[in-house]
Coordinates of C-alpha atoms in Angstrom, one line a residue:
M14 CA 22.2 24.3 -42.5
G15 CA 18.8 24.4 -40.9
M16 CA 18.1 27.1 -38.4
R17 CA 18.8 24.8 -35.8
E18 CA 21.6 23.2 -36.4
E19 CA 23.4 27.0 -36.6
Y20 CA 22.1 27.4 -33.5
L21 CA 23.8 23.8 -32.2
E22 CA 26.8 24.4 -33.7
K23 CA 27.8 28.3 -32.9
A24 CA 26.6 26.4 -29.1
R25 CA 28.9 24.4 -29.9
A26 CA 31.5 26.7 -31.2
E27 CA 31.5 28.6 -27.4
L28 CA 30.8 25.8 -25.5
D29 CA 34.4 24.7 -27.2
D30 CA 36.6 28.3 -26.9
L31 CA 35.4 27.4 -22.8
V32 CA 37.6 24.5 -22.4
S33 CA 40.0 25.7 -24.7
A34 CA 40.4 28.0 -22.0
G35 CA 40.4 25.5 -19.1
V36 CA 36.8 26.5 -18.2
V37 CA 35.9 22.9 -16.5
M38 CA 31.9 21.5 -17.0
V39 CA 29.7 18.7 -15.9
G40 CA 25.7 18.7 -17.2
N41 CA 23.8 19.9 -19.4
A42 CA 24.9 23.3 -21.2
F43 CA 21.3 24.2 -22.4
S44 CA 20.0 23.8 -18.7
Q45 CA 18.1 26.7 -16.2
V46 CA 20.7 26.1 -13.2
L47 CA 23.7 26.9 -12.6
L48 CA 26.0 25.0 -10.0
L49 CA 28.9 26.4 -8.7
K50 CA 31.6 24.6 -7.5
G51 CA 34.7 26.7 -5.3
E52 CA 36.0 23.6 -3.5
P53 CA 37.4 21.0 -5.3
E54 CA 36.7 17.4 -5.9
S55 CA 38.9 15.4 -3.3
G56 CA 40.8 13.5 -4.8
G57 CA 40.7 14.8 -7.7
A58 CA 37.4 12.5 -9.7
Q59 CA 34.6 14.7 -11.7
L60 CA 33.0 18.1 -10.7
L61 CA 29.9 17.0 -8.6
S62 CA 31.0 13.5 -9.1
G63 CA 30.4 13.0 -5.2
R64 CA 28.1 13.2 -1.9
D65 CA 27.5 16.3 -2.8
G66 CA 26.2 16.2 -6.3
Q67 CA 24.1 13.4 -5.2
A68 CA 22.7 14.9 -3.4
L69 CA 22.4 18.2 -5.5
R70 CA 21.1 16.1 -8.5
A71 CA 18.8 14.3 -5.7
A72 CA 17.2 17.8 -4.4
L73 CA 16.7 19.5 -7.5
G74 CA 14.5 16.4 -8.3
R75 CA 12.5 17.0 -5.0
L76 CA 11.7 20.5 -6.1
G77 CA 10.3 19.3 -9.4
Y78 CA 13.2 20.3 -12.0
A79 CA 14.6 17.0 -14.8
P80 CA 16.8 14.9 -14.4
E81 CA 18.9 16.5 -17.2
D82 CA 17.8 20.1 -15.6
W83 CA 21.9 21.2 -14.3
V84 CA 25.2 22.7 -15.3
G85 CA 28.1 22.0 -13.0
L86 CA 30.9 25.0 -13.0
S87 CA 34.5 25.0 -11.1
S88 CA 35.8 28.6 -10.4
N89 CA 38.9 26.8 -11.0
D90 CA 40.1 26.1 -14.3
A91 CA 41.3 22.4 -15.4
E92 CA 44.7 23.0 -13.3
G93 CA 43.1 24.5 -10.8
F94 CA 44.3 27.5 -10.4
P95 CA 40.6 30.6 -9.4
L96 CA 39.4 31.6 -13.2
V97 CA 39.3 34.7 -14.3
P98 CA 36.2 37.3 -13.1
G99 CA 35.8 37.7 -16.7
T100 CA 36.8 34.3 -17.9
L101 CA 34.5 33.2 -15.2
R102 CA 31.3 35.8 -15.7
L103 CA 31.8 34.2 -20.4
A104 CA 31.3 31.1 -19.2
I105 CA 28.4 31.9 -17.1
V106 CA 26.2 34.2 -19.6
T107 CA 27.1 31.7 -22.6
L108 CA 25.7 29.0 -20.4
D109 CA 22.4 31.1 -20.1
P110 CA 20.6 28.9 -17.3
S111 CA 18.3 30.8 -15.2
T112 CA 19.4 30.1 -11.6
V113 CA 23.0 30.0 -10.3
I114 CA 24.0 28.8 -7.5
A115 CA 27.0 28.5 -4.9
L116 CA 27.5 26.0 -3.6
D117 CA 30.7 27.4 -1.1
D118 CA 32.5 30.2 0.0
A119 CA 35.3 30.1 -3.0
A120 CA 32.2 29.9 -5.7
A121 CA 29.9 32.9 -3.9
A122 CA 33.7 35.4 -3.8
A123 CA 34.3 34.1 -7.5
L124 CA 31.3 35.2 -7.7
R125 CA 30.7 38.4 -6.8
E126 CA 34.4 39.5 -8.5
A127 CA 32.6 38.2 -11.6
F128 CA 29.3 39.6 -10.9
A129 CA 31.1 42.6 -9.0
D130 CA 29.4 45.7 -11.1
E131 CA 26.0 44.2 -10.8
L132 CA 26.3 43.6 -7.0
V133 CA 27.0 46.7 -5.8
E134 CA 23.9 48.6 -7.6
L135 CA 22.1 46.4 -5.5
A136 CA 19.8 47.6 -2.6
N137 CA 20.0 45.3 -0.5
L138 CA 23.3 44.5 1.3
D139 CA 22.8 41.2 1.9
A140 CA 21.8 39.9 -1.6
A141 CA 24.9 42.7 -3.1
T142 CA 27.5 41.0 -1.1
L143 CA 25.6 37.1 -1.9
A144 CA 25.5 36.3 2.0
P145 CA 24.3 32.8 2.1
G146 CA 21.1 32.0 1.1
C147 CA 19.9 35.4 0.2
L148 CA 18.0 35.8 -2.9
A149 CA 19.3 37.5 -5.8
Q150 CA 18.8 39.0 -9.6
V151 CA 22.1 39.3 -10.7
Q152 CA 21.2 39.8 -15.4
G153 CA 18.4 38.3 -15.3
M154 CA 19.8 35.1 -13.8
R155 CA 18.2 34.4 -10.2
V156 CA 21.5 34.3 -8.0
M157 CA 22.0 31.9 -3.5
A158 CA 25.4 31.3 -2.3
L159 CA 24.4 28.5 -0.5
G160 CA 27.5 28.9 2.2
G161 CA 29.3 25.5 2.2
F162 CA 26.9 22.9 1.3
E163 CA 29.7 19.8 0.6
E164 CA 29.8 20.8 4.8
G165 CA 26.3 20.9 5.5
L166 CA 25.2 17.3 4.3
A167 CA 27.5 15.7 7.7
D168 CA 25.6 18.3 10.3
P169 CA 22.1 17.4 10.0
K170 CA 20.6 20.8 10.9
A171 CA 22.2 22.4 7.5
K172 CA 21.2 20.0 5.8
Q173 CA 17.8 21.2 6.9
V174 CA 19.4 24.5 6.2
M175 CA 20.2 23.7 3.0
W176 CA 17.1 22.3 1.9
A177 CA 15.6 25.1 3.1
R178 CA 17.5 27.1 0.9
L179 CA 17.4 25.2 -2.5
K180 CA 13.8 24.9 -1.7
R181 CA 13.3 29.3 -3.0
L182 CA 14.5 28.7 -5.9
P183 CA 12.0 26.1 -7.7
P184 CA 11.3 25.9 -11.5
L185 CA 10.0 29.1 -13.5
A186 CA 7.3 28.5 -15.3
E187 CA 7.2 28.6 -19.9
P188 CA 8.4 32.2 -20.4
Y189 CA 5.2 31.7 -23.1

């Protein structure tokens, strides 16, 4: 088995472990952008399969991300219960995105718990509390809470606010 196959097998095993722990994910596990959603989908639909997911994928495309360059993660397990902070943290670290976007208040709260030790060290209070629209650097990741993305789609002014926040998260240049 070559190096690439070993790497893929390791990643597959780590993702299988997360699924076994009840973690709900969709999209490309090898993505720059992680979309964290705390509110469940209506009617038990697949994560980010609704209007919010479509709008987010369109927004990421307009920002210059490739169509497949996103992974969705629920801060709730497969049964709808909140993930314990350690499991959420493990899921995020395993997926290793460069950018984490908390889509709603429940997702931001889950992030605050999962990365409490790192957030408390930030000098900027808005960043430390993940205030909506504030960009924070946590464990080498850009982290932003949007503050109610799905609800914002119904209001033109709130939609503009969400777009302005997302525009602060363009794709990062390659490190080489």
